[in-house]
N, CA and C of each residue as an Amber inpcrd file, in Angstrom:
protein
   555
 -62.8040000 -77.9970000-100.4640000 -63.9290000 -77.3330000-101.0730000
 -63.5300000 -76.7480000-102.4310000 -62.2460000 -76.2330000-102.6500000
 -61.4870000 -75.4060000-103.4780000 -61.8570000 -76.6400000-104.9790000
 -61.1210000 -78.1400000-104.4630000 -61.6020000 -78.8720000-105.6560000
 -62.6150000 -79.3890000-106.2960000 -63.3900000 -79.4450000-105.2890000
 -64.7740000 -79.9550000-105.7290000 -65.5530000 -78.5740000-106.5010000
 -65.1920000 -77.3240000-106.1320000 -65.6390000 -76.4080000-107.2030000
 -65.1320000 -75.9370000-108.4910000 -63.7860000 -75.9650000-108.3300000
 -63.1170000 -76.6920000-109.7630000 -63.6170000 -77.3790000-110.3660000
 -63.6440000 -78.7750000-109.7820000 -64.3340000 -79.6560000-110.8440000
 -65.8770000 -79.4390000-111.4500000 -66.7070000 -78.9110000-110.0570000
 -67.3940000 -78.6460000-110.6750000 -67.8960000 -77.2740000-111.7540000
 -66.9160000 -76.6080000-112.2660000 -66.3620000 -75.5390000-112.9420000
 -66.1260000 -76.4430000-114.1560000 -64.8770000 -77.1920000-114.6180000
 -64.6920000 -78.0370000-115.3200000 -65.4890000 -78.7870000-115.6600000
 -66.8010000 -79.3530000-115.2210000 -67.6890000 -80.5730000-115.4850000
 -66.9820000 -81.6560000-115.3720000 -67.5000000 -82.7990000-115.3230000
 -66.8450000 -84.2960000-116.0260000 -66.0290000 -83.7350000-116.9860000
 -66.1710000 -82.9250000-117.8220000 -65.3550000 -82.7900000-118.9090000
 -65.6170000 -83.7730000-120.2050000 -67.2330000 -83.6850000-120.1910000
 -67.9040000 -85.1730000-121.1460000 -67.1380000 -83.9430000-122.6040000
 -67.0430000 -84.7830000-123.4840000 -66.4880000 -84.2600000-124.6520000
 -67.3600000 -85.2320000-125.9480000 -67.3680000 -84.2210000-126.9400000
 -67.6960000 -84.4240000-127.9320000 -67.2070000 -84.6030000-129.3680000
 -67.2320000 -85.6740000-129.7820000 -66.5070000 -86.0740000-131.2330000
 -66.4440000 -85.3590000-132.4670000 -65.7390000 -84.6000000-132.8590000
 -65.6740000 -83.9480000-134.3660000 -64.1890000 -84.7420000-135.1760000
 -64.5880000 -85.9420000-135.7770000 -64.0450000 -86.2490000-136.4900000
 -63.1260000 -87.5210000-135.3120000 -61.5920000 -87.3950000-135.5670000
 -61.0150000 -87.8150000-134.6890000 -60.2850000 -86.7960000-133.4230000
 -61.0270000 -85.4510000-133.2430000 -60.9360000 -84.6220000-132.3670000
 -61.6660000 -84.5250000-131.4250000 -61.8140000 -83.9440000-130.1260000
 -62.9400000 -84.1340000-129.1630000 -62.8570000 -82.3530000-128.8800000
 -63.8160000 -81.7290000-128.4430000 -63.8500000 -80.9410000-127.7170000
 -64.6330000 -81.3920000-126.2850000 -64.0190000 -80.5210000-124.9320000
 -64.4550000 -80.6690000-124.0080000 -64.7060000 -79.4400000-123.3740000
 -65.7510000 -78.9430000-123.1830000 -66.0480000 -78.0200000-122.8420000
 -67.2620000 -77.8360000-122.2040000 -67.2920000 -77.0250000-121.2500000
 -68.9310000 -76.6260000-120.0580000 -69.0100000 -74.9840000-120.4440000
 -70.1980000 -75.0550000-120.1560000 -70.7460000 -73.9690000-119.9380000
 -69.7430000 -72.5410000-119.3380000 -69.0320000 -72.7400000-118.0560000
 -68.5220000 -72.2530000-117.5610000 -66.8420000 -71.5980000-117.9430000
 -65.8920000 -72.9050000-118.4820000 -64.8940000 -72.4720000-119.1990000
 -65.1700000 -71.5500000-120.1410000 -66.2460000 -71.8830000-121.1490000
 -66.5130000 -71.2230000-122.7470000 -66.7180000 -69.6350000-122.4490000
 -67.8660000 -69.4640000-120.9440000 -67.7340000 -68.2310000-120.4520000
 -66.4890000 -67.3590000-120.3160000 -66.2580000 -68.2210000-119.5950000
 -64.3860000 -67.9400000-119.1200000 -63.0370000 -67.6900000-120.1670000
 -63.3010000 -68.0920000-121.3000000 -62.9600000 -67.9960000-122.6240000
 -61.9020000 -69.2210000-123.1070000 -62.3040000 -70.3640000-122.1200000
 -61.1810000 -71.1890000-122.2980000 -62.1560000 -72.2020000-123.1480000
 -60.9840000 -73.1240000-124.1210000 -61.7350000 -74.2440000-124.9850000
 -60.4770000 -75.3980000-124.3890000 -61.2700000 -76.5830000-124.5060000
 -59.9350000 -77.6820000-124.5710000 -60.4390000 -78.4970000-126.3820000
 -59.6220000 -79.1380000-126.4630000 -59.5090000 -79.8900000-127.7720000
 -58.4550000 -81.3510000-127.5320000 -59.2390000 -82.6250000-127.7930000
 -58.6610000 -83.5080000-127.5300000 -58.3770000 -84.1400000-128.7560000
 -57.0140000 -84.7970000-129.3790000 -56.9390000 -86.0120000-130.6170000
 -56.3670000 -87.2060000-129.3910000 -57.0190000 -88.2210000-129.4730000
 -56.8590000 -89.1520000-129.0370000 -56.2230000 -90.0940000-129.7820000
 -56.0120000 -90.0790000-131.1880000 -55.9640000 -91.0920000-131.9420000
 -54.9010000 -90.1830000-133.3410000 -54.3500000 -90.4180000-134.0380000
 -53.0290000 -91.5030000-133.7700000 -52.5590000 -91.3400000-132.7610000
 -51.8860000 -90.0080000-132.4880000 -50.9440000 -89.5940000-130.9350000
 -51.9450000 -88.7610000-130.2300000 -52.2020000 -88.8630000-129.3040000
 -52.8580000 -88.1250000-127.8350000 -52.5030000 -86.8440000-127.7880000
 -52.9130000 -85.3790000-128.2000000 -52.4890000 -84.2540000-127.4660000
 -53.8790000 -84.1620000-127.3810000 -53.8350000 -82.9610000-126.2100000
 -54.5680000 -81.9650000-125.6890000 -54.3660000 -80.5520000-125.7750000
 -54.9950000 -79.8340000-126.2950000 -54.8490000 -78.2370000-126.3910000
 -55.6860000 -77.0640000-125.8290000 -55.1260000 -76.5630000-124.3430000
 -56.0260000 -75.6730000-123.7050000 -56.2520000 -74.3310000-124.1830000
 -56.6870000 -73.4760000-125.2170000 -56.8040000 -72.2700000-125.0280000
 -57.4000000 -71.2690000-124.1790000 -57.0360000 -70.1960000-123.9730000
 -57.8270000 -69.2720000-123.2270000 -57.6580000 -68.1280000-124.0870000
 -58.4730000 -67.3060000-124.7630000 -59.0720000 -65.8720000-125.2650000
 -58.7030000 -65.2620000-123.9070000 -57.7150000 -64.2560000-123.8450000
 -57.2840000 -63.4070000-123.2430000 -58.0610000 -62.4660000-122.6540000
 -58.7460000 -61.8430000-123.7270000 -59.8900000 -60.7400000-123.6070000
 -60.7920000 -60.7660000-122.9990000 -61.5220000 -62.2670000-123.1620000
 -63.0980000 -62.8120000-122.7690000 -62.1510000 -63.0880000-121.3210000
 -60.9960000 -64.0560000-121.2530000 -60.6160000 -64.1720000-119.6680000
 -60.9530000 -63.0420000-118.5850000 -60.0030000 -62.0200000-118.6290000
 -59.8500000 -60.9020000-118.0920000 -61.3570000 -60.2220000-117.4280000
 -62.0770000 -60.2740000-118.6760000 -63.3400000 -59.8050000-118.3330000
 -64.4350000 -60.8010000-117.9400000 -63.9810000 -61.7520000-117.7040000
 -64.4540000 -62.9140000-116.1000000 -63.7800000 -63.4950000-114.9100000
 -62.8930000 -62.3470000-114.7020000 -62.2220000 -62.2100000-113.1870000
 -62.7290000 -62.6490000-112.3790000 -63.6860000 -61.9160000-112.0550000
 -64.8630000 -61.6560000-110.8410000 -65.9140000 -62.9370000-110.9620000
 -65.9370000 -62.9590000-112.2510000 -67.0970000 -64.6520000-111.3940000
 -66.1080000 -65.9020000-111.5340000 -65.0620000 -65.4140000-111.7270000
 -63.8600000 -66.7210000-111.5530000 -63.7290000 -66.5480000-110.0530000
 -63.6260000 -65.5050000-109.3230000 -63.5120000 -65.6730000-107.9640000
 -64.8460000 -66.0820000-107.1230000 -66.1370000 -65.1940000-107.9000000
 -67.0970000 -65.6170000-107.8260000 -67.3420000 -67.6000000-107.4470000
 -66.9570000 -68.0670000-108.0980000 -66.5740000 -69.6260000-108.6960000
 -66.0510000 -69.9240000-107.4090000 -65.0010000 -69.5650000-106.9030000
 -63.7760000 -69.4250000-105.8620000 -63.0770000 -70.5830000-106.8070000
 -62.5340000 -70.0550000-107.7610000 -61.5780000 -70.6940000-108.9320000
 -60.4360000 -69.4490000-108.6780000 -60.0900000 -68.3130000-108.2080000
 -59.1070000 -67.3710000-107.8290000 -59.7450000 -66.9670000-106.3380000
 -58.7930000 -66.3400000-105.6200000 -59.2330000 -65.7030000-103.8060000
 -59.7710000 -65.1570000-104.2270000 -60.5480000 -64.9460000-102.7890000
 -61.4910000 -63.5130000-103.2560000 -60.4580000 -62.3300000-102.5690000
 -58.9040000 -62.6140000-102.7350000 -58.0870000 -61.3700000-102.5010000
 -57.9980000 -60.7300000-104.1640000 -58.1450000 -61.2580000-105.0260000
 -58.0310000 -60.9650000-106.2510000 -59.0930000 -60.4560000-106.9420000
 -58.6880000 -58.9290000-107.5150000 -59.9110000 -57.7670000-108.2210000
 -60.0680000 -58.2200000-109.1190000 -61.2520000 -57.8220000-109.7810000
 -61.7220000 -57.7210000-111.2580000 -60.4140000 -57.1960000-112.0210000
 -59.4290000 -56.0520000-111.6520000 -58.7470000 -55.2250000-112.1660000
 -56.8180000 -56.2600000-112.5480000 -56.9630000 -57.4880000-111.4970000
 -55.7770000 -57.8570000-111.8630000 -56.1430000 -58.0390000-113.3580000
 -57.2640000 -58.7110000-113.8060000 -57.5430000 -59.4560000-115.4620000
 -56.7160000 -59.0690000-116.0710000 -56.4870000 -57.3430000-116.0380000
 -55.8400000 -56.1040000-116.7650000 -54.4340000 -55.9320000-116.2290000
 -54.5280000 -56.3050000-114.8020000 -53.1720000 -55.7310000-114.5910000
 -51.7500000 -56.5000000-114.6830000 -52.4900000 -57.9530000-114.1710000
 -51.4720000 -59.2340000-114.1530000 -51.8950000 -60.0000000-115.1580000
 -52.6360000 -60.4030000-116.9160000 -53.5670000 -61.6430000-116.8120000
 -52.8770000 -62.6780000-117.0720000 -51.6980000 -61.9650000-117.5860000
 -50.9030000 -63.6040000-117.8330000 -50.5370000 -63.9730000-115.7930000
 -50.2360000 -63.2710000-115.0760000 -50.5420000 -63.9940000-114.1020000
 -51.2020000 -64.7020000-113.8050000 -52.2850000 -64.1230000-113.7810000
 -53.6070000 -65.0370000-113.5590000 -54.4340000 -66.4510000-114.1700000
 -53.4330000 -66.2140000-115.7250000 -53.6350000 -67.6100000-116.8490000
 -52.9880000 -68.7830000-115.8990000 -51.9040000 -68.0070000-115.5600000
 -50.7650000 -68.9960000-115.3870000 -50.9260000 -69.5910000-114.2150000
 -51.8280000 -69.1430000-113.2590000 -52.8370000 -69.7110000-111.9480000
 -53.3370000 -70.7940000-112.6870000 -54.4700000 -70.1930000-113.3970000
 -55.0260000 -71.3060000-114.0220000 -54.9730000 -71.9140000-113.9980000
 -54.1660000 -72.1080000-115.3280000 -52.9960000 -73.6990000-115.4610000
 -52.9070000 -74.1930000-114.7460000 -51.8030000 -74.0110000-113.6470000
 -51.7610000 -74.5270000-112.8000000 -52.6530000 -75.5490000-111.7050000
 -53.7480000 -74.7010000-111.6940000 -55.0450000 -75.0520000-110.9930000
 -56.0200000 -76.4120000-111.8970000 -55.8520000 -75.6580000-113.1080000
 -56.6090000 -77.2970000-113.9670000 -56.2320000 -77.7460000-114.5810000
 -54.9530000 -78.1790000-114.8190000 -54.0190000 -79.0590000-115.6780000
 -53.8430000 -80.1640000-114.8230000 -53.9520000 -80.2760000-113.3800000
 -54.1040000 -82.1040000-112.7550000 -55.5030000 -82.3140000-113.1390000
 -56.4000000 -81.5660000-113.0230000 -57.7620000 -82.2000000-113.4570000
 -58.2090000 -82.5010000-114.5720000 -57.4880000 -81.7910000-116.0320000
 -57.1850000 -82.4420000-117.0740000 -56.7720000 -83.0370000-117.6280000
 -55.2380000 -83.4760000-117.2510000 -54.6930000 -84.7910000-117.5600000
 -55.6200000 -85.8780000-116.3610000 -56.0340000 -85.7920000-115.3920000
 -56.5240000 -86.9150000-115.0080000 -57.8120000 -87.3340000-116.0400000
 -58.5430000 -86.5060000-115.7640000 -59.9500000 -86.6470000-116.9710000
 -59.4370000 -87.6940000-117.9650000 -58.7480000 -87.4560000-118.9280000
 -58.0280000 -87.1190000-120.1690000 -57.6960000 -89.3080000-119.7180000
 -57.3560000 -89.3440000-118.3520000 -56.6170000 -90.8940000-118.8090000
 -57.8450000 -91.2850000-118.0050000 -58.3640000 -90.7100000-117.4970000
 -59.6770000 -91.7290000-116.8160000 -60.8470000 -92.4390000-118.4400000
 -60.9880000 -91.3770000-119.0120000 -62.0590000 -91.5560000-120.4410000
 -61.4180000 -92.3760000-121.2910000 -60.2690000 -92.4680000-121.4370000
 -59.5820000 -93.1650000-122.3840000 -58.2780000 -93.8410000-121.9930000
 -59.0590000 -95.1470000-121.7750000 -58.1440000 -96.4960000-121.1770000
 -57.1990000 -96.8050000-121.8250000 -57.4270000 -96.2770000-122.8210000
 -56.5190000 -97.1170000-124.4580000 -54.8170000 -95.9250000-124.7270000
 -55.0360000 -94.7330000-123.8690000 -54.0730000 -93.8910000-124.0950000
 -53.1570000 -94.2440000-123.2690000 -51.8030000 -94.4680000-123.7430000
 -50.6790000 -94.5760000-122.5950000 -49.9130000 -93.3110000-122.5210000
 -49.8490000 -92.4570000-123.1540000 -49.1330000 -91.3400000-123.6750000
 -49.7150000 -90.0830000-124.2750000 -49.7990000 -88.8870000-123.5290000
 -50.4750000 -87.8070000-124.1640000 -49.5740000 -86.3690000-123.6920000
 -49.6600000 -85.4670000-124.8850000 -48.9560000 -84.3650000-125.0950000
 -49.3150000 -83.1630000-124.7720000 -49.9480000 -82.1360000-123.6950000
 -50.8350000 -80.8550000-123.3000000 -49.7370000 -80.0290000-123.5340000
 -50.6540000 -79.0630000-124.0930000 -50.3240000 -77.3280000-124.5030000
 -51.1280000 -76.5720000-123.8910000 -50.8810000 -75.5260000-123.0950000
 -51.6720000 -74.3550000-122.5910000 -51.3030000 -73.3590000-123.6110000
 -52.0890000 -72.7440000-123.9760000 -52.0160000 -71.3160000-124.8730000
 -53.0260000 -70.2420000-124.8700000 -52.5380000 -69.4610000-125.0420000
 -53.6900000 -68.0540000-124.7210000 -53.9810000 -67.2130000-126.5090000
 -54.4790000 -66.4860000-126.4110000 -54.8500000 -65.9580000-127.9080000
 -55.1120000 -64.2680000-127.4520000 -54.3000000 -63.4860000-128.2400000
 -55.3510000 -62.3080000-128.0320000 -54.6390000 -61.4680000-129.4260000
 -55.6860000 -60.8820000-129.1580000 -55.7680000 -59.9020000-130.3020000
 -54.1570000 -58.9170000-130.8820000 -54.1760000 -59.2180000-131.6720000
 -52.5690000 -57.8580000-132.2430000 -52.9810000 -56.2990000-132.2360000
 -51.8460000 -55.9500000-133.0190000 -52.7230000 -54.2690000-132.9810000
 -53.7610000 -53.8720000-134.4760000 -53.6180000 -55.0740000-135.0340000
 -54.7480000 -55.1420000-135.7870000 -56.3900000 -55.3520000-135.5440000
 -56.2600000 -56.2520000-134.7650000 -57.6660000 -56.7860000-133.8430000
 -57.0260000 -58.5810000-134.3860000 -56.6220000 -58.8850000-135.1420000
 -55.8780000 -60.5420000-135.5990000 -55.7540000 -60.9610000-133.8010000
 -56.4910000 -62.7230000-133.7090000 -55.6620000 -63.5270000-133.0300000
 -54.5150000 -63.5330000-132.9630000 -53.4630000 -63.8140000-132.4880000
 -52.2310000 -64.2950000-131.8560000 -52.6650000 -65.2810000-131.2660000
 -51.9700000 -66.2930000-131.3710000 -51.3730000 -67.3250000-129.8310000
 -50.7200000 -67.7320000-130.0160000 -50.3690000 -67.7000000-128.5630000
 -49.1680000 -67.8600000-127.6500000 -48.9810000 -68.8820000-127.0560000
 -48.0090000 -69.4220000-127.0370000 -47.8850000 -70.7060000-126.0160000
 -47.4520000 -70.3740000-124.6350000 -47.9160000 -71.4940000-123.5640000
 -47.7480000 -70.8540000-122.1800000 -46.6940000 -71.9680000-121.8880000
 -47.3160000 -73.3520000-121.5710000 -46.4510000 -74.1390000-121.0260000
 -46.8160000 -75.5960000-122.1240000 -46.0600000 -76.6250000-122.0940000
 -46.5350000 -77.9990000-122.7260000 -45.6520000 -79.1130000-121.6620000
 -46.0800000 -79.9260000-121.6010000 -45.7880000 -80.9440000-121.0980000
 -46.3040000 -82.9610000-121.4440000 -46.0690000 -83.4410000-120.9540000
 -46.6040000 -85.1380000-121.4400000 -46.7800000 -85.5660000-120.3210000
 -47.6040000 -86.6320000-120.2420000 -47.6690000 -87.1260000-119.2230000
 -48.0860000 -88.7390000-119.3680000 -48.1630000 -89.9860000-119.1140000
 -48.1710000 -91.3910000-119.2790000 -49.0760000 -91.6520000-118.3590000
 -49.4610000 -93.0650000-118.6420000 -50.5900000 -94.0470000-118.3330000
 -49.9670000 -94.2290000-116.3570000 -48.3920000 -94.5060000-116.4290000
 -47.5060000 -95.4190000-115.7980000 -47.4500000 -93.9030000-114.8720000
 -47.5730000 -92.9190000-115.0340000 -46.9570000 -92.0160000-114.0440000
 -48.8260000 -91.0570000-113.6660000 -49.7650000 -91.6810000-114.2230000
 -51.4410000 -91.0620000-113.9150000 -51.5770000 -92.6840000-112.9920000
 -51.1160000 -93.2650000-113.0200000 -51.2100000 -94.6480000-111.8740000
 -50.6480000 -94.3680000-110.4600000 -49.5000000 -93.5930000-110.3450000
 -48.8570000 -93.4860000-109.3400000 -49.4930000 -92.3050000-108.4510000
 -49.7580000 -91.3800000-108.8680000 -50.4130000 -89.5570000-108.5050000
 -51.6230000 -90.4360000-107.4010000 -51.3570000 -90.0660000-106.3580000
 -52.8200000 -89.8310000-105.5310000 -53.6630000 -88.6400000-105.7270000
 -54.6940000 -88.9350000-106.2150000 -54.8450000 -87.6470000-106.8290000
 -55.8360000 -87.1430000-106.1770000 -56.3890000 -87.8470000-104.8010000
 -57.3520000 -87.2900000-104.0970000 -56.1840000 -86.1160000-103.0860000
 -54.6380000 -86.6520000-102.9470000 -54.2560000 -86.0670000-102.2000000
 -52.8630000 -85.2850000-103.0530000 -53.2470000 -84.7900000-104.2380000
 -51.8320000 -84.8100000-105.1420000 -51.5090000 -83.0360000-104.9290000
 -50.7770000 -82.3030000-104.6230000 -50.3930000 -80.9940000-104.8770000
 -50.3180000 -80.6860000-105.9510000 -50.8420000 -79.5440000-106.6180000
 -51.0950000 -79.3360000-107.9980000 -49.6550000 -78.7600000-108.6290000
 -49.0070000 -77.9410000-107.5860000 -47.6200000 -77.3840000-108.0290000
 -46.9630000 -78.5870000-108.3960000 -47.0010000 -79.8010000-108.0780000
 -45.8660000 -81.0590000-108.2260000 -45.6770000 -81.1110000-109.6240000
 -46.8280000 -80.6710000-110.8650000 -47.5560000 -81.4130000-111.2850000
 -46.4560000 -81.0610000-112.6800000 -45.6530000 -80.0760000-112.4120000
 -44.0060000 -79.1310000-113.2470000 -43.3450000 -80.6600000-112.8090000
 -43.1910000 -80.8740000-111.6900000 -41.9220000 -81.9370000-111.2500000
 -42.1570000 -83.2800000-111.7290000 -43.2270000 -83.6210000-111.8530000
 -43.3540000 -85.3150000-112.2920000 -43.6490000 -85.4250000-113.9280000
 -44.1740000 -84.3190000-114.5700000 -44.4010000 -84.1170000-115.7970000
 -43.3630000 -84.3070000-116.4170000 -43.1580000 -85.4620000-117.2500000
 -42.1520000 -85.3230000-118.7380000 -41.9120000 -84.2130000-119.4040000
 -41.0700000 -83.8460000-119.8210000 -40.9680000 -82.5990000-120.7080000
 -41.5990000 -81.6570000-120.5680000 -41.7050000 -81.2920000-119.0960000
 -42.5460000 -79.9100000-118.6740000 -41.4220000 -78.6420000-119.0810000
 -42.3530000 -78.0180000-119.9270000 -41.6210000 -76.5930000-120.5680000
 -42.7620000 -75.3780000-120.5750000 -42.0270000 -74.1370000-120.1190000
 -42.5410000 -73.1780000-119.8900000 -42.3630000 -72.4830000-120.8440000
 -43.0050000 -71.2660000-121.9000000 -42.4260000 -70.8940000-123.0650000
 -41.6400000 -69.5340000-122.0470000 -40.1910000 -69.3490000-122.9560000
 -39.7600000 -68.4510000-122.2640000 -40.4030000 -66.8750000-122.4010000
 -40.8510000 -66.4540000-123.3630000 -41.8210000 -65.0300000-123.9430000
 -42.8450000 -65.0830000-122.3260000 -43.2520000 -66.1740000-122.4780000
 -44.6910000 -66.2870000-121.2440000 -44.1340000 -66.0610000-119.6890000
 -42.6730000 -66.7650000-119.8090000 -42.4700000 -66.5240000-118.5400000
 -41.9040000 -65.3790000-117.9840000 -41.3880000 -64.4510000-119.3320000
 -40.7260000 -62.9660000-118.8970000 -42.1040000 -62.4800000-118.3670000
 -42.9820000 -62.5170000-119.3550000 -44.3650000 -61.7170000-118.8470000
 -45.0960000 -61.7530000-117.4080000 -44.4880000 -63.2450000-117.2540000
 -45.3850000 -63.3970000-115.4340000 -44.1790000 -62.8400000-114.8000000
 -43.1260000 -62.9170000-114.9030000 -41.6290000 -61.9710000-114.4420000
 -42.1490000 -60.5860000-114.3330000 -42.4530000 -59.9770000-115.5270000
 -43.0720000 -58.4450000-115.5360000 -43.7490000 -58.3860000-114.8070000
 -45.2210000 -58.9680000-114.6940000 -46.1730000 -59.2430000-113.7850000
 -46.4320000 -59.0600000-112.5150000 -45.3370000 -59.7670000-112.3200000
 -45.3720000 -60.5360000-110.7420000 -45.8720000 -59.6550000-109.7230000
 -44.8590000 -58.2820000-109.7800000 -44.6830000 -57.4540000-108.4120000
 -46.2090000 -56.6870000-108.6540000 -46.5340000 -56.4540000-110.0850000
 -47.9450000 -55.7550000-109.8980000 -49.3850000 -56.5860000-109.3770000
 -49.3410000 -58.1700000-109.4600000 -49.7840000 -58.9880000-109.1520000
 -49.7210000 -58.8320000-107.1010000 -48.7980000 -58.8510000-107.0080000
 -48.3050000 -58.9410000-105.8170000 -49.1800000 -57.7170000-105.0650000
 -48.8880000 -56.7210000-105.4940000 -49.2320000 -55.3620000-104.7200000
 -50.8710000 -55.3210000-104.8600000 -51.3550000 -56.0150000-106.2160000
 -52.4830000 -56.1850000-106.3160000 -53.4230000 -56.7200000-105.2800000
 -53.0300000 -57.7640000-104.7200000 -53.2480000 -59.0610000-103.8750000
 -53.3130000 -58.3290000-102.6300000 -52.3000000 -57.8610000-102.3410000
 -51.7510000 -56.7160000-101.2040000 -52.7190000 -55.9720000-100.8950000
 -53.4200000 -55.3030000-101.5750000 -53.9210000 -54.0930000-101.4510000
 -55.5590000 -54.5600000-101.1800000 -55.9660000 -55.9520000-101.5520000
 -57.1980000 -56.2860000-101.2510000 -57.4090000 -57.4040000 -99.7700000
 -56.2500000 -56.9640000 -98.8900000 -56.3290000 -58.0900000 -98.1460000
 -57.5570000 -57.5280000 -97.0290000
């Protein structure tokens, strides 16, 4: 049930042409504060952002969604959010690289970035990188993906890299995440 509301969270993921760029985006991510951005052409990347700010302060209809448990408060947004990005990820990065080689037959090779953005102590964007990885035509052939574990998705990935800044932060995180979770069981 968990995926089929994902996806349907994600949409098809129909995308739209600006130039030789695509954006793909629903209703629901843009809420959520996430954008994707596709170049298909010369080299294949993909670029997920998420607005930090706008995230946080759609916790609750992300669980709402049942895109997070409903063990998880409105209040982690604030307390864990790079935790909670980093769920994310996790959670729709097989459904984006699949998308991503289902629409475009012609790609053998493509490059994803997760990154988040938030404000400095100026009010200025920042972003941040979370994780990047690649992934091939030859290794989106093999994935059962009706039955694929999303955690695998670090292990079969080419050049799966975590930025280290991002990962002290879910390090920091963690135990307040934890107690968070804890405390709403």
């Amino acid at each position: 049930m968990r995926k089929l509301l994902l996806a349907s969270a994600l949409g098809v993921l129909s995308c739209f042409s600006i130039g030789h760029a695509q954006t793909a985006n629903t209703p629901k991510l843009t809420q959520w504060g996430v954008t994707l951005a596709e170049v298909v052409t010369p080299a294949c990347s993909t670029t997920v952002t998420i607005d930090q700010p706008t995230f946080a302060a759609n916790v609750q209809d992300m669980v709402d969604s049942d895109i997070f448990s409903k063990k998880v408060s409105p209040t982690l947004g604030n307390v864990a959010p790079h935790y909670l990005m980093n769920v994310f990820e996790a959670e729709t990065a097989p459904y984006i690289v699949r998308s991503l080689f289902m629409r475009n037959r012609d790609v053998n090779t493509c490059h994803f970035v997760f990154q988040y953005v938030n404000p400095d102590d100026y009010g200025n964007d920042t972003t941040h990188r979370m994780v990047s990885f690649d992934f091939t035509r030859a290794i989106f052939q093999k994935v059962n993906w009706d039955r694929f574990n999303v955690d695998n998705l670090r292990k079969i990935a080419p050049n799966f890299k975590g930025d280290v800044a991002f990962v002290k932060l879910l390090s920091d995180e963690s135990i307040a995440a934890m107690l968070d979770l804890k405390s709403n069981e």
